[in-house]
PDB file of C-alpha atoms in Angstrom:
ATOM      1  CA  MET A 143      -0.090   0.090  -0.063  1.00 51.00           C
ATOM      2  CA  THR A 144       2.935   2.391   0.685  1.00 54.00           C
ATOM      3  CA  LYS A 145       4.159   2.069  -2.919  1.00 56.00           C
ATOM      4  CA  VAL A 146       0.739   3.316  -4.226  1.00 55.00           C
ATOM      5  CA  LYS A 147       0.998   6.556  -2.114  1.00 60.00           C
ATOM      6  CA  PHE A 148       4.352   7.455  -3.739  1.00 52.00           C
ATOM      7  CA  LEU A 149       3.171   6.812  -7.364  1.00 52.00           C
ATOM      8  CA  PRO A 150       1.451  10.156  -7.766  1.00 59.00           C
ATOM      9  CA  LEU A 151       4.436  11.916  -6.146  1.00 57.00           C
ATOM     10  CA  MET A 152       6.782  10.154  -8.541  1.00 55.00           C
ATOM     11  CA  PHE A 153       4.592  11.275 -11.494  1.00 55.00           C
ATOM     12  CA  VAL A 154       4.648  14.841 -10.418  1.00 55.00           C
ATOM     13  CA  ILE A 155       8.483  14.803 -10.085  1.00 59.00           C
ATOM     14  CA  ALA A 156       8.767  13.168 -13.489  1.00 56.00           C
ATOM     15  CA  LEU A 157       6.665  16.015 -14.973  1.00 53.00           C
ATOM     16  CA  MET A 158       8.690  18.623 -13.271  1.00 55.00           C
ATOM     17  CA  ILE A 159      11.986  17.239 -14.663  1.00 54.00           C
ATOM     18  CA  ALA A 160      10.473  16.954 -18.229  1.00 51.00           C
ATOM     19  CA  SER A 161       9.241  20.562 -18.085  1.00 53.00           C
ATOM     20  CA  CYS A 162      12.772  21.735 -17.278  1.00 53.00           C
ATOM     21  CA  LYS A 163      14.060  20.851 -20.769  1.00 57.00           C
ATOM     22  CA  ASP A 164      15.800  23.792 -22.476  1.00 72.00           C
ATOM     23  CA  ASP A 165      14.333  25.185 -25.710  1.00 89.00           C
ATOM     24  CA  VAL A 166      16.560  24.429 -28.728  1.00 93.00           C
ATOM     25  CA  ALA A 167      16.524  27.546 -31.031  1.00 92.00           C
ATOM     26  CA  VAL A 168      17.277  27.554 -34.762  1.00 93.00           C
ATOM     27  CA  SER A 169      20.867  28.767 -35.510  1.00 95.00           C
ATOM     28  CA  SER A 170      20.690  28.684 -39.327  1.00 96.00           C
ATOM     29  CA  VAL A 171      18.732  27.560 -42.425  1.00 97.00           C
ATOM     30  CA  SER A 172      20.312  26.742 -45.770  1.00 97.00           C
ATOM     31  CA  VAL A 173      18.981  25.857 -49.186  1.00 98.00           C
ATOM     32  CA  GLU A 174      20.386  23.390 -51.793  1.00 98.00           C
ATOM     33  CA  PRO A 175      20.990  24.074 -54.647  1.00 98.00           C
ATOM     34  CA  THR A 176      21.853  27.888 -54.227  1.00 98.00           C
ATOM     35  CA  SER A 177      21.239  28.600 -57.919  1.00 98.00           C
ATOM     36  CA  VAL A 178      19.468  26.791 -60.662  1.00 98.00           C
ATOM     37  CA  SER A 179      18.636  27.375 -64.371  1.00 98.00           C
ATOM     38  CA  LEU A 180      15.286  26.096 -65.797  1.00 98.00           C
ATOM     39  CA  THR A 181      13.353  26.385 -68.967  1.00 97.00           C
ATOM     40  CA  VAL A 182       9.695  27.606 -68.961  1.00 97.00           C
ATOM     41  CA  GLY A 183       7.448  24.758 -67.633  1.00 97.00           C
ATOM     42  CA  GLU A 184      10.327  22.866 -65.931  1.00 98.00           C
ATOM     43  CA  GLU A 185      10.261  22.095 -62.207  1.00 97.00           C
ATOM     44  CA  THR A 186      12.968  21.402 -59.668  1.00 97.00           C
ATOM     45  CA  THR A 187      12.983  20.552 -55.944  1.00 96.00           C
ATOM     46  CA  LEU A 188      14.960  22.781 -53.401  1.00 97.00           C
ATOM     47  CA  THR A 189      15.878  21.329 -50.015  1.00 96.00           C
ATOM     48  CA  ALA A 190      16.034  23.369 -46.836  1.00 96.00           C
ATOM     49  CA  THR A 191      18.267  22.304 -43.874  1.00 96.00           C
ATOM     50  CA  VAL A 192      17.452  23.895 -40.457  1.00 95.00           C
ATOM     51  CA  LEU A 193      20.201  23.638 -37.809  1.00 96.00           C
ATOM     52  CA  PRO A 194      20.646  22.377 -35.306  1.00 95.00           C
ATOM     53  CA  SER A 195      18.754  19.282 -36.319  1.00 93.00           C
ATOM     54  CA  ASP A 196      17.222  19.063 -32.841  1.00 95.00           C
ATOM     55  CA  ALA A 197      15.735  22.595 -32.935  1.00 94.00           C
ATOM     56  CA  ASP A 198      12.346  22.750 -31.554  1.00 94.00           C
ATOM     57  CA  ASP A 199      10.684  24.339 -34.687  1.00 92.00           C
ATOM     58  CA  GLN A 200      11.957  22.950 -37.931  1.00 92.00           C
ATOM     59  CA  THR A 201       9.153  24.762 -39.898  1.00 93.00           C
ATOM     60  CA  VAL A 202      10.046  26.798 -42.940  1.00 94.00           C
ATOM     61  CA  ILE A 203       8.136  28.972 -45.321  1.00 94.00           C
ATOM     62  CA  TRP A 204       9.025  29.214 -49.056  1.00 96.00           C
ATOM     63  CA  SER A 205       8.508  32.294 -51.153  1.00 96.00           C
ATOM     64  CA  SER A 206       9.419  33.779 -54.580  1.00 98.00           C
ATOM     65  CA  ASP A 207      10.263  37.454 -55.201  1.00 98.00           C
ATOM     66  CA  ASN A 208       9.039  37.196 -58.801  1.00 98.00           C
ATOM     67  CA  THR A 209       6.153  34.899 -59.194  1.00 98.00           C
ATOM     68  CA  ASP A 210       5.756  35.985 -62.865  1.00 98.00           C
ATOM     69  CA  VAL A 211       9.037  34.133 -63.556  1.00 98.00           C
ATOM     70  CA  ALA A 212       9.191  31.321 -60.938  1.00 98.00           C
ATOM     71  CA  THR A 213       6.725  30.057 -58.168  1.00 98.00           C
ATOM     72  CA  VAL A 214       7.444  27.785 -55.316  1.00 97.00           C
ATOM     73  CA  SER A 215       5.200  25.456 -53.397  1.00 93.00           C
ATOM     74  CA  SER A 216       5.950  23.392 -50.315  1.00 80.00           C
ATOM     75  CA  THR A 217       5.065  19.710 -50.320  1.00 65.00           C
ATOM     76  CA  VAL A 218       6.805  18.469 -47.248  1.00 65.00           C
ATOM     77  CA  ASN A 219       8.204  21.104 -44.903  1.00 71.00           C
ATOM     78  CA  SER A 220      11.870  21.068 -45.826  1.00 87.00           C
ATOM     79  CA  TYR A 221      11.207  20.636 -49.730  1.00 94.00           C
ATOM     80  CA  GLY A 222      10.094  23.519 -52.030  1.00 95.00           C
ATOM     81  CA  ILE A 223       8.955  22.699 -55.586  1.00 96.00           C
ATOM     82  CA  VAL A 224       9.948  25.569 -57.970  1.00 98.00           C
ATOM     83  CA  THR A 225       8.073  25.893 -61.301  1.00 98.00           C
ATOM     84  CA  ALA A 226       9.504  27.977 -64.134  1.00 98.00           C
ATOM     85  CA  VAL A 227       6.731  30.291 -65.425  1.00 98.00           C
ATOM     86  CA  SER A 228       8.326  32.718 -67.851  1.00 98.00           C
ATOM     87  CA  GLU A 229      11.705  33.982 -68.943  1.00 98.00           C
ATOM     88  CA  GLY A 230      13.543  36.070 -66.420  1.00 98.00           C
ATOM     89  CA  THR A 231      15.124  35.667 -62.885  1.00 98.00           C
ATOM     90  CA  ALA A 232      13.838  35.216 -59.439  1.00 98.00           C
ATOM     91  CA  ASN A 233      15.033  34.518 -55.934  1.00 98.00           C
ATOM     92  CA  ILE A 234      13.399  31.708 -53.988  1.00 98.00           C
ATOM     93  CA  THR A 235      13.762  32.256 -50.331  1.00 97.00           C
ATOM     94  CA  VAL A 236      13.266  29.835 -47.435  1.00 96.00           C
ATOM     95  CA  THR A 237      12.527  31.411 -44.039  1.00 95.00           C
ATOM     96  CA  THR A 238      12.306  29.912 -40.592  1.00 94.00           C
ATOM     97  CA  SER A 239       8.926  30.271 -39.049  1.00 90.00           C
ATOM     98  CA  ASP A 240      10.083  33.025 -36.648  1.00 90.00           C
ATOM     99  CA  GLY A 241      11.406  34.912 -39.667  1.00 92.00           C
ATOM    100  CA  ALA A 242      14.844  35.257 -38.152  1.00 93.00           C
ATOM    101  CA  LYS A 243      16.807  33.106 -40.591  1.00 96.00           C
ATOM    102  CA  THR A 244      16.751  32.939 -44.400  1.00 97.00           C
ATOM    103  CA  ALA A 245      18.523  31.415 -47.357  1.00 98.00           C
ATOM    104  CA  THR A 246      18.060  31.997 -51.026  1.00 98.00           C
ATOM    105  CA  CYS A 247      18.279  30.131 -54.377  1.00 98.00           C
ATOM    106  CA  ALA A 248      18.802  32.295 -57.540  1.00 98.00           C
ATOM    107  CA  VAL A 249      16.604  30.960 -60.275  1.00 98.00           C
ATOM    108  CA  THR A 250      17.220  31.790 -63.940  1.00 98.00           C
ATOM    109  CA  VAL A 251      14.393  30.854 -66.420  1.00 98.00           C
ATOM    110  CA  SER A 252      14.873  30.716 -70.143  1.00 97.00           C
ATOM    111  CA  ILE A 253      12.747  29.692 -73.088  1.00 94.00           C
ATOM    112  CA  SER A 254      13.805  26.361 -74.640  1.00 79.00           C
ATOM    113  CA  GLY A 255      17.329  26.570 -73.305  1.00 54.00           C
ATOM    114  CA  GLU A 256      18.120  30.105 -74.563  1.00 56.00           C
ATOM    115  CA  GLU A 257      20.087  32.296 -72.077  1.00 56.00           C
ATOM    116  CA  VAL A 258      18.248  35.156 -70.400  1.00 52.00           C
TER     117      VAL A 258
END
């Protein structure tokens, strides 16, 4: 019977210890590749890496600074699918959810393999 009395106390102690865990902040984000050349209609996949790998929030947001040239959509959090829309250049940026860290891939889009 004595063991049963200590079970709730042990549970509370375990919760207190678990709640003392330090938050692990994101130190950086990178994107691969850092530049790419595409033809209109072509797609490619970019990969974001958030460090440290045990950071509490690994969420990233993808964006394009010129959606008339290249768009980006996120399938799985760390992957961005870039679609070449029209001739020109665009920067695809991956940003951590807190907005503090970014990385960019320069995209050049040409028509049928012609240089922009």
